[in-house]
mmCIF file of C-alpha atoms in Angstrom:
data_model
loop_
_atom_site.group_PDB
_atom_site.id
_atom_site.type_symbol
_atom_site.label_atom_id
_atom_site.label_comp_id
_atom_site.label_asym_id
_atom_site.label_seq_id
_atom_site.Cartn_x
_atom_site.Cartn_y
_atom_site.Cartn_z
ATOM 1 C CA UNK A 1 106.330 103.464 89.550
ATOM 2 C CA UNK A 2 106.982 104.300 93.258
ATOM 3 C CA UNK A 3 109.627 102.244 95.193
ATOM 4 C CA UNK A 4 108.707 100.612 98.492
ATOM 5 C CA UNK A 5 108.308 103.173 101.259
ATOM 6 C CA UNK A 6 108.842 100.775 104.059
ATOM 7 C CA UNK A 7 111.237 97.906 104.322
ATOM 8 C CA UNK A 8 108.767 95.389 105.544
ATOM 9 C CA UNK A 9 107.752 92.072 104.294
ATOM 10 C CA UNK A 10 104.109 92.004 103.603
ATOM 11 C CA UNK A 11 102.559 88.644 103.987
ATOM 12 C CA UNK A 12 99.136 89.895 104.371
ATOM 13 C CA UNK A 13 96.927 92.282 102.577
ATOM 14 C CA UNK A 14 97.180 94.695 105.279
ATOM 15 C CA UNK A 15 99.881 95.391 107.573
ATOM 16 C CA UNK A 16 99.292 98.250 110.431
ATOM 17 C CA UNK A 17 101.859 99.876 112.724
ATOM 18 C CA UNK A 18 100.557 101.841 115.600
ATOM 19 C CA UNK A 19 102.110 103.594 118.585
ATOM 20 C CA UNK A 20 102.084 102.773 122.347
ATOM 21 C CA UNK A 21 103.809 103.548 125.407
ATOM 22 C CA UNK A 22 107.653 102.997 124.641
ATOM 23 C CA UNK A 23 110.049 100.999 126.898
ATOM 24 C CA UNK A 24 112.873 102.501 124.995
ATOM 25 C CA UNK A 25 113.554 106.208 123.924
ATOM 26 C CA UNK A 26 116.113 108.367 122.233
ATOM 27 C CA UNK A 27 118.831 109.564 124.532
ATOM 28 C CA UNK A 28 117.825 113.264 123.902
ATOM 29 C CA UNK A 29 116.022 116.070 125.691
ATOM 30 C CA UNK A 30 112.315 115.368 125.692
ATOM 31 C CA UNK A 31 113.114 112.055 123.782
ATOM 32 C CA UNK A 32 113.346 113.683 120.477
ATOM 33 C CA UNK A 33 116.408 114.463 118.519
ATOM 34 C CA UNK A 34 116.322 117.055 115.869
ATOM 35 C CA UNK A 35 118.680 117.573 112.926
ATOM 36 C CA UNK A 36 118.825 120.491 110.600
ATOM 37 C CA UNK A 37 118.049 119.473 106.938
ATOM 38 C CA UNK A 38 120.626 121.339 104.814
ATOM 39 C CA UNK A 39 119.934 121.875 100.996
ATOM 40 C CA UNK A 40 123.043 122.374 98.762
ATOM 41 C CA UNK A 41 125.140 122.371 101.956
ATOM 42 C CA UNK A 42 124.347 125.605 103.369
ATOM 43 C CA UNK A 43 120.675 126.245 102.893
ATOM 44 C CA UNK A 44 118.332 125.558 105.982
ATOM 45 C CA UNK A 45 115.401 123.608 104.153
ATOM 46 C CA UNK A 46 113.919 122.030 107.449
ATOM 47 C CA UNK A 47 114.505 119.201 109.769
ATOM 48 C CA UNK A 48 114.644 115.798 110.411
ATOM 49 C CA UNK A 49 113.414 114.461 114.063
ATOM 50 C CA UNK A 50 113.801 111.056 115.573
ATOM 51 C CA UNK A 51 111.823 109.614 118.357
ATOM 52 C CA UNK A 52 110.640 106.244 119.672
ATOM 53 C CA UNK A 53 107.038 105.740 119.551
ATOM 54 C CA UNK A 54 105.977 102.258 120.830
ATOM 55 C CA UNK A 55 108.198 99.681 119.380
ATOM 56 C CA UNK A 56 109.227 101.891 116.354
ATOM 57 C CA UNK A 57 111.859 104.421 115.689
ATOM 58 C CA UNK A 58 110.021 107.168 113.899
ATOM 59 C CA UNK A 59 111.960 109.400 111.602
ATOM 60 C CA UNK A 60 110.246 112.441 110.202
ATOM 61 C CA UNK A 61 111.351 114.721 107.345
ATOM 62 C CA UNK A 62 109.813 118.156 107.498
ATOM 63 C CA UNK A 63 110.623 121.239 105.167
ATOM 64 C CA UNK A 64 110.305 125.079 105.546
ATOM 65 C CA UNK A 65 110.931 128.226 103.869
ATOM 66 C CA UNK A 66 109.177 127.182 100.656
ATOM 67 C CA UNK A 67 111.267 123.955 100.216
ATOM 68 C CA UNK A 68 109.345 120.663 99.537
ATOM 69 C CA UNK A 69 110.383 116.907 99.361
ATOM 70 C CA UNK A 70 110.921 115.023 96.154
ATOM 71 C CA UNK A 71 112.206 111.898 97.693
ATOM 72 C CA UNK A 72 113.974 110.791 100.708
ATOM 73 C CA UNK A 73 116.691 108.033 101.402
ATOM 74 C CA UNK A 74 117.617 106.683 104.894
ATOM 75 C CA UNK A 75 119.816 104.254 106.531
ATOM 76 C CA UNK A 76 120.410 103.515 110.266
ATOM 77 C CA UNK A 77 123.017 101.045 111.585
ATOM 78 C CA UNK A 78 125.699 100.580 114.394
ATOM 79 C CA UNK A 79 128.782 100.812 112.236
ATOM 80 C CA UNK A 80 129.251 102.854 109.202
ATOM 81 C CA UNK A 81 130.941 100.146 107.587
ATOM 82 C CA UNK A 82 127.547 98.345 107.246
ATOM 83 C CA UNK A 83 126.345 101.457 105.112
ATOM 84 C CA UNK A 84 125.762 100.816 101.174
ATOM 85 C CA UNK A 85 128.840 102.849 100.009
ATOM 86 C CA UNK A 86 131.665 102.817 97.324
ATOM 87 C CA UNK A 87 135.116 101.641 97.959
ATOM 88 C CA UNK A 88 136.038 105.361 98.660
ATOM 89 C CA UNK A 89 133.265 105.611 101.294
ATOM 90 C CA UNK A 90 130.733 107.489 99.286
ATOM 91 C CA UNK A 91 127.060 106.489 100.410
ATOM 92 C CA UNK A 92 125.122 104.487 97.739
ATOM 93 C CA UNK A 93 121.814 106.086 98.614
ATOM 94 C CA UNK A 94 119.838 103.977 95.891
ATOM 95 C CA UNK A 95 120.689 100.972 98.165
ATOM 96 C CA UNK A 96 119.603 102.578 101.485
ATOM 97 C CA UNK A 97 116.839 100.214 102.966
ATOM 98 C CA UNK A 98 114.346 103.149 103.439
ATOM 99 C CA UNK A 99 113.300 105.218 100.756
ATOM 100 C CA UNK A 100 110.176 107.266 99.650
ATOM 101 C CA UNK A 101 110.052 107.082 95.942
ATOM 102 C CA UNK A 102 108.505 110.005 94.181
ATOM 103 C CA UNK A 103 106.774 112.432 96.612
ATOM 104 C CA UNK A 104 105.600 115.244 94.336
ATOM 105 C CA UNK A 105 106.563 117.991 96.709
ATOM 106 C CA UNK A 106 105.014 117.188 100.023
ATOM 107 C CA UNK A 107 106.169 119.174 103.119
ATOM 108 C CA UNK A 108 106.539 116.135 105.500
ATOM 109 C CA UNK A 109 107.441 112.474 105.222
ATOM 110 C CA UNK A 110 107.687 109.715 107.844
ATOM 111 C CA UNK A 111 109.464 106.406 107.900
ATOM 112 C CA UNK A 112 108.801 103.934 110.648
ATOM 113 C CA UNK A 113 111.560 101.545 111.615
ATOM 114 C CA UNK A 114 110.733 98.591 114.128
ATOM 115 C CA UNK A 115 113.355 98.637 116.870
ATOM 116 C CA UNK A 116 113.512 94.608 116.305
ATOM 117 C CA UNK A 117 114.976 95.495 112.850
ATOM 118 C CA UNK A 118 117.633 97.681 114.560
ATOM 119 C CA UNK A 119 118.320 95.015 117.053
ATOM 120 C CA UNK A 120 117.319 97.195 120.023
ATOM 121 C CA UNK A 121 114.947 95.915 122.868
ATOM 122 C CA UNK A 122 114.802 96.567 126.542
ATOM 123 C CA UNK A 123 116.348 95.736 128.787
ATOM 124 C CA UNK A 124 119.609 96.537 127.128
ATOM 125 C CA UNK A 125 122.692 98.781 127.426
ATOM 126 C CA UNK A 126 122.576 102.123 125.693
ATOM 127 C CA UNK A 127 123.316 101.767 121.859
ATOM 128 C CA UNK A 128 124.764 104.096 119.502
ATOM 129 C CA UNK A 129 123.497 104.161 115.856
ATOM 130 C CA UNK A 130 124.810 106.040 112.907
ATOM 131 C CA UNK A 131 122.171 107.792 110.730
ATOM 132 C CA UNK A 132 122.260 108.899 107.100
ATOM 133 C CA UNK A 133 119.173 110.996 106.256
ATOM 134 C CA UNK A 134 119.295 112.044 102.486
ATOM 135 C CA UNK A 135 116.628 114.002 100.719
ATOM 136 C CA UNK A 136 115.984 115.542 97.310
ATOM 137 C CA UNK A 137 114.323 118.994 97.900
ATOM 138 C CA UNK A 138 113.066 121.788 95.679
ATOM 139 C CA UNK A 139 111.381 125.267 95.731
ATOM 140 C CA UNK A 140 110.250 127.852 93.307
ATOM 141 C CA UNK A 141 112.755 130.715 92.655
ATOM 142 C CA UNK A 142 112.261 134.352 93.138
ATOM 143 C CA UNK A 143 111.001 134.872 89.769
ATOM 144 C CA UNK A 144 108.116 132.559 90.459
ATOM 145 C CA UNK A 145 108.960 130.332 87.657
ATOM 146 C CA UNK A 146 112.482 128.600 88.074
ATOM 147 C CA UNK A 147 112.565 125.678 90.250
ATOM 148 C CA UNK A 148 115.529 125.208 92.417
ATOM 149 C CA UNK A 149 116.299 121.673 93.264
ATOM 150 C CA UNK A 150 119.090 120.333 95.672
ATOM 151 C CA UNK A 151 120.395 117.479 97.350
ATOM 152 C CA UNK A 152 119.829 117.656 101.081
ATOM 153 C CA UNK A 153 121.173 115.882 104.157
ATOM 154 C CA UNK A 154 120.589 116.036 107.775
ATOM 155 C CA UNK A 155 123.196 117.958 109.478
ATOM 156 C CA UNK A 156 126.323 115.971 110.710
ATOM 157 C CA UNK A 157 129.790 114.695 109.878
ATOM 158 C CA UNK A 158 131.019 114.382 106.298
ATOM 159 C CA UNK A 159 131.410 111.056 104.787
ATOM 160 C CA UNK A 160 134.380 111.948 102.798
ATOM 161 C CA UNK A 161 136.921 114.921 102.935
ATOM 162 C CA UNK A 162 136.639 115.471 98.891
ATOM 163 C CA UNK A 163 134.315 114.793 96.400
ATOM 164 C CA UNK A 164 130.533 114.497 96.979
ATOM 165 C CA UNK A 165 129.047 116.270 100.032
ATOM 166 C CA UNK A 166 126.974 114.174 102.217
ATOM 167 C CA UNK A 167 126.699 113.780 106.166
ATOM 168 C CA UNK A 168 125.892 111.516 109.136
ATOM 169 C CA UNK A 169 125.076 111.928 112.623
ATOM 170 C CA UNK A 170 124.754 109.632 115.598
ATOM 171 C CA UNK A 171 121.689 108.605 117.852
ATOM 172 C CA UNK A 172 121.670 106.771 121.113
ATOM 173 C CA UNK A 173 118.756 104.452 122.012
ATOM 174 C CA UNK A 174 118.368 103.837 125.803
ATOM 175 C CA UNK A 175 116.006 102.127 128.100
ATOM 176 C CA UNK A 176 116.604 104.736 130.682
ATOM 177 C CA UNK A 177 114.127 107.265 129.788
ATOM 178 C CA UNK A 178 113.810 108.991 133.183
ATOM 179 C CA UNK A 179 110.676 110.189 134.835
ATOM 180 C CA UNK A 180 110.654 113.773 133.510
ATOM 181 C CA UNK A 181 108.115 113.241 130.859
ATOM 182 C CA UNK A 182 104.548 113.227 132.575
ATOM 183 C CA UNK A 183 102.318 110.369 131.364
ATOM 184 C CA UNK A 184 99.595 110.860 128.706
ATOM 185 C CA UNK A 185 96.316 111.630 130.362
ATOM 186 C CA UNK A 186 93.694 111.959 127.590
ATOM 187 C CA UNK A 187 91.149 114.863 128.116
ATOM 188 C CA UNK A 188 88.346 115.887 125.745
ATOM 189 C CA UNK A 189 88.024 113.760 122.560
ATOM 190 C CA UNK A 190 86.405 114.313 119.292
ATOM 191 C CA UNK A 191 85.871 112.283 116.196
ATOM 192 C CA UNK A 192 88.003 113.400 113.275
ATOM 193 C CA UNK A 193 88.041 112.929 109.367
ATOM 194 C CA UNK A 194 90.646 113.592 106.762
ATOM 195 C CA UNK A 195 89.536 116.363 104.289
ATOM 196 C CA UNK A 196 90.999 116.643 100.924
ATOM 197 C CA UNK A 197 89.785 120.373 100.530
ATOM 198 C CA UNK A 198 92.110 121.839 103.251
ATOM 199 C CA UNK A 199 95.070 123.896 103.355
ATOM 200 C CA UNK A 200 97.395 120.976 102.483
ATOM 201 C CA UNK A 201 95.877 119.962 99.324
ATOM 202 C CA UNK A 202 97.764 121.253 96.032
ATOM 203 C CA UNK A 203 95.614 119.554 93.290
ATOM 204 C CA UNK A 204 92.132 120.401 93.886
ATOM 205 C CA UNK A 205 89.237 119.794 96.248
ATOM 206 C CA UNK A 206 88.336 116.011 95.721
ATOM 207 C CA UNK A 207 86.323 115.464 99.053
ATOM 208 C CA UNK A 208 82.672 114.425 99.281
ATOM 209 C CA UNK A 209 80.764 114.945 102.379
ATOM 210 C CA UNK A 210 78.843 111.956 103.786
ATOM 211 C CA UNK A 211 75.621 114.235 103.806
ATOM 212 C CA UNK A 212 75.853 114.682 100.023
ATOM 213 C CA UNK A 213 76.031 111.137 98.965
ATOM 214 C CA UNK A 214 72.627 110.122 97.248
ATOM 215 C CA UNK A 215 73.500 106.629 95.808
ATOM 216 C CA UNK A 216 69.695 105.846 95.289
ATOM 217 C CA UNK A 217 69.124 109.232 93.607
ATOM 218 C CA UNK A 218 65.906 109.733 95.436
ATOM 219 C CA UNK A 219 66.688 113.591 96.240
ATOM 220 C CA UNK A 220 67.665 112.803 99.791
ATOM 221 C CA UNK A 221 71.021 112.053 101.421
ATOM 222 C CA UNK A 222 71.808 108.502 102.332
ATOM 223 C CA UNK A 223 73.455 109.296 105.452
ATOM 224 C CA UNK A 224 73.159 111.551 108.598
ATOM 225 C CA UNK A 225 76.637 111.464 109.900
ATOM 226 C CA UNK A 226 79.276 114.027 109.058
ATOM 227 C CA UNK A 227 82.699 113.311 107.534
ATOM 228 C CA UNK A 228 84.232 112.720 104.156
ATOM 229 C CA UNK A 229 85.374 110.356 101.554
ATOM 230 C CA UNK A 230 88.468 111.407 99.428
ATOM 231 C CA UNK A 231 88.903 110.605 95.892
ATOM 232 C CA UNK A 232 89.168 109.289 93.231
ATOM 233 C CA UNK A 233 92.818 109.690 93.091
ATOM 234 C CA UNK A 234 95.518 107.823 91.139
ATOM 235 C CA UNK A 235 99.123 107.168 91.755
ATOM 236 C CA UNK A 236 100.654 110.130 93.558
ATOM 237 C CA UNK A 237 101.502 111.664 96.826
ATOM 238 C CA UNK A 238 98.839 113.554 98.885
ATOM 239 C CA UNK A 239 98.751 115.399 102.116
ATOM 240 C CA UNK A 240 95.242 116.456 103.546
ATOM 241 C CA UNK A 241 94.010 118.036 106.746
ATOM 242 C CA UNK A 242 92.308 116.195 109.566
ATOM 243 C CA UNK A 243 89.546 118.158 111.118
ATOM 244 C CA UNK A 244 87.798 117.126 114.430
ATOM 245 C CA UNK A 245 84.349 118.150 115.655
ATOM 246 C CA UNK A 246 83.293 119.505 112.139
ATOM 247 C CA UNK A 247 79.396 118.938 112.601
ATOM 248 C CA UNK A 248 77.550 118.768 109.366
ATOM 249 C CA UNK A 249 80.807 118.553 107.571
ATOM 250 C CA UNK A 250 81.402 122.458 108.085
ATOM 251 C CA UNK A 251 85.416 122.901 108.749
ATOM 252 C CA UNK A 252 84.407 126.194 110.232
ATOM 253 C CA UNK A 253 82.962 124.376 113.025
ATOM 254 C CA UNK A 254 85.822 122.053 113.395
ATOM 255 C CA UNK A 255 89.270 121.986 114.683
ATOM 256 C CA UNK A 256 92.523 121.259 112.483
ATOM 257 C CA UNK A 257 94.297 118.560 114.389
ATOM 258 C CA UNK A 258 96.527 116.922 111.966
ATOM 259 C CA UNK A 259 97.446 115.959 108.447
ATOM 260 C CA UNK A 260 97.097 112.609 106.612
ATOM 261 C CA UNK A 261 99.735 111.888 104.282
ATOM 262 C CA UNK A 262 98.992 109.204 101.537
ATOM 263 C CA UNK A 263 101.320 107.863 98.943
ATOM 264 C CA UNK A 264 99.719 105.427 96.326
ATOM 265 C CA UNK A 265 101.819 103.479 93.739
ATOM 266 C CA UNK A 266 99.103 101.934 91.857
ATOM 267 C CA UNK A 267 99.151 98.857 93.925
ATOM 268 C CA UNK A 268 99.860 99.824 97.575
ATOM 269 C CA UNK A 269 98.756 102.829 99.603
ATOM 270 C CA UNK A 270 100.862 104.001 102.631
ATOM 271 C CA UNK A 271 98.779 106.063 104.986
ATOM 272 C CA UNK A 272 100.192 108.153 107.555
ATOM 273 C CA UNK A 273 98.270 109.983 110.514
ATOM 274 C CA UNK A 274 100.268 112.890 112.011
ATOM 275 C CA UNK A 275 98.896 114.894 114.686
ATOM 276 C CA UNK A 276 99.527 118.466 115.728
ATOM 277 C CA UNK A 277 100.038 119.296 119.552
ATOM 278 C CA UNK A 278 98.299 118.863 121.781
ATOM 279 C CA UNK A 279 96.121 116.533 119.785
ATOM 280 C CA UNK A 280 96.647 112.722 120.290
ATOM 281 C CA UNK A 281 95.231 109.767 118.620
ATOM 282 C CA UNK A 282 93.074 107.313 120.745
ATOM 283 C CA UNK A 283 91.641 105.196 117.727
ATOM 284 C CA UNK A 284 91.841 105.096 113.914
ATOM 285 C CA UNK A 285 89.613 103.564 111.334
ATOM 286 C CA UNK A 286 90.565 103.419 107.538
ATOM 287 C CA UNK A 287 89.125 102.479 104.208
ATOM 288 C CA UNK A 288 91.018 102.379 101.039
ATOM 289 C CA UNK A 289 89.387 101.140 97.904
ATOM 290 C CA UNK A 290 87.853 101.652 94.560
ATOM 291 C CA UNK A 291 84.375 102.505 95.693
ATOM 292 C CA UNK A 292 83.194 105.715 97.212
ATOM 293 C CA UNK A 293 82.671 104.185 100.668
ATOM 294 C CA UNK A 294 83.355 100.816 102.393
ATOM 295 C CA UNK A 295 80.675 98.232 102.692
ATOM 296 C CA UNK A 296 79.335 96.605 105.687
ATOM 297 C CA UNK A 297 78.745 92.809 106.492
ATOM 298 C CA UNK A 298 75.605 93.139 104.612
ATOM 299 C CA UNK A 299 77.135 94.647 101.432
ATOM 300 C CA UNK A 300 75.649 97.892 101.720
ATOM 301 C CA UNK A 301 77.613 101.343 101.861
ATOM 302 C CA UNK A 302 78.390 102.377 105.279
ATOM 303 C CA UNK A 303 80.063 105.568 107.103
ATOM 304 C CA UNK A 304 80.165 104.138 110.588
ATOM 305 C CA UNK A 305 83.979 103.787 111.450
ATOM 306 C CA UNK A 306 83.596 100.689 113.476
ATOM 307 C CA UNK A 307 82.655 98.923 110.140
ATOM 308 C CA UNK A 308 85.747 99.951 108.323
ATOM 309 C CA UNK A 309 87.825 97.346 107.105
ATOM 310 C CA UNK A 310 91.046 98.359 108.854
ATOM 311 C CA UNK A 311 91.046 99.500 112.495
ATOM 312 C CA UNK A 312 93.642 100.321 115.196
ATOM 313 C CA UNK A 313 91.865 100.858 118.620
ATOM 314 C CA UNK A 314 93.049 101.573 122.125
ATOM 315 C CA UNK A 315 96.110 103.469 120.959
ATOM 316 C CA UNK A 316 96.212 105.258 124.291
ATOM 317 C CA UNK A 317 97.225 108.815 122.905
ATOM 318 C CA UNK A 318 99.952 108.701 120.209
ATOM 319 C CA UNK A 319 100.987 111.343 117.721
ATOM 320 C CA UNK A 320 101.110 109.310 114.532
ATOM 321 C CA UNK A 321 99.685 106.022 113.211
ATOM 322 C CA UNK A 322 100.594 104.309 110.112
ATOM 323 C CA UNK A 323 98.771 101.688 107.757
ATOM 324 C CA UNK A 324 100.050 99.916 104.700
ATOM 325 C CA UNK A 325 97.108 98.613 102.410
ATOM 326 C CA UNK A 326 98.211 96.509 99.573
ATOM 327 C CA UNK A 327 96.274 94.540 96.722
ATOM 328 C CA UNK A 328 94.879 97.797 95.353
ATOM 329 C CA UNK A 329 94.445 98.830 91.515
ATOM 330 C CA UNK A 330 93.075 101.764 89.631
ATOM 331 C CA UNK A 331 91.843 104.999 91.158
ATOM 332 C CA UNK A 332 90.934 104.926 95.019
ATOM 333 C CA UNK A 333 88.954 106.676 97.596
ATOM 334 C CA UNK A 334 90.266 107.119 101.031
ATOM 335 C CA UNK A 335 87.909 107.608 104.255
ATOM 336 C CA UNK A 336 90.361 108.252 107.232
ATOM 337 C CA UNK A 337 88.635 108.422 110.746
ATOM 338 C CA UNK A 338 90.271 109.148 113.985
ATOM 339 C CA UNK A 339 89.335 109.776 117.561
ATOM 340 C CA UNK A 340 91.235 112.910 118.391
ATOM 341 C CA UNK A 341 91.952 113.856 122.269
ATOM 342 C CA UNK A 342 93.883 116.419 124.010
ATOM 343 C CA UNK A 343 96.697 115.440 126.541
ATOM 344 C CA UNK A 344 95.751 117.163 129.632
ATOM 345 C CA UNK A 345 99.377 116.863 130.982
ATOM 346 C CA UNK A 346 100.967 118.325 128.079
ATOM 347 C CA UNK A 347 102.333 122.013 128.241
ATOM 348 C CA UNK A 348 101.811 123.931 124.851
#
């Protein structure tokens, strides 16, 4: 069974987190702080990036050079003495509040921490935080068969002088974000859907085009709108491409604009939209359930995003959006829609 991915008390069936213009930011150039993710102390396995999006600190693990993520553990606090640790100062990563559980070898994973949990809100003086970002990473060896597995830590200062290796680094949150970053000005926008048959999928094409669905078996498709439903899938971790403007469900006509990360533990699905620059999200619409499609108020299958059960509207141009859907069981389908726009003020 997967351990919880987000340290959030769920009192509703669904809790969604979305990103809006921030009053706070990370005190680093461009508002983004990046630390190298080292495997086995010396091997560059990727990076850990931190930025404030809306009212959240967003921490993203990314791997490179053939490495993939098996699990992550994260702690953030204002004093190292508050970090779960042994009497000798060795971190107890199993007690860290943010942890992914088994990730089955994905290349990216994101944790979203509300600033309110960290005790930061504007107006407030600059505050320094300590961050311990741990991971277990692996890659296939040069022989193509042997799997190399290593402990990974984001670059920083060692916890102890002898014994286990592990590192922490500092992060400063500020309300003085400056005026160097131009405002988001949304340009052209396109409808976008997650597609499980793309370059990010490692376990087969499990996508079905809306145009191919014929539930009444009359030989004619039931829908004339392009898009895809993905599944059925059981417990596991999945990364699927997001394509915009793929008319007739033809990806050769579309644009790859992002990736959808899904982690399902048999009870709860954690769904994370992550966009590639210069693409941003203005809206998201999500369905997760046991049937191939969501149903409308009349109990009929629907592919219209406005009738999906969970919606984040008026996002205003964000780089990521996260949902947590609980109360699930058995195999599930996922229909993930978004409105993808360009940022006309961005320089890429």
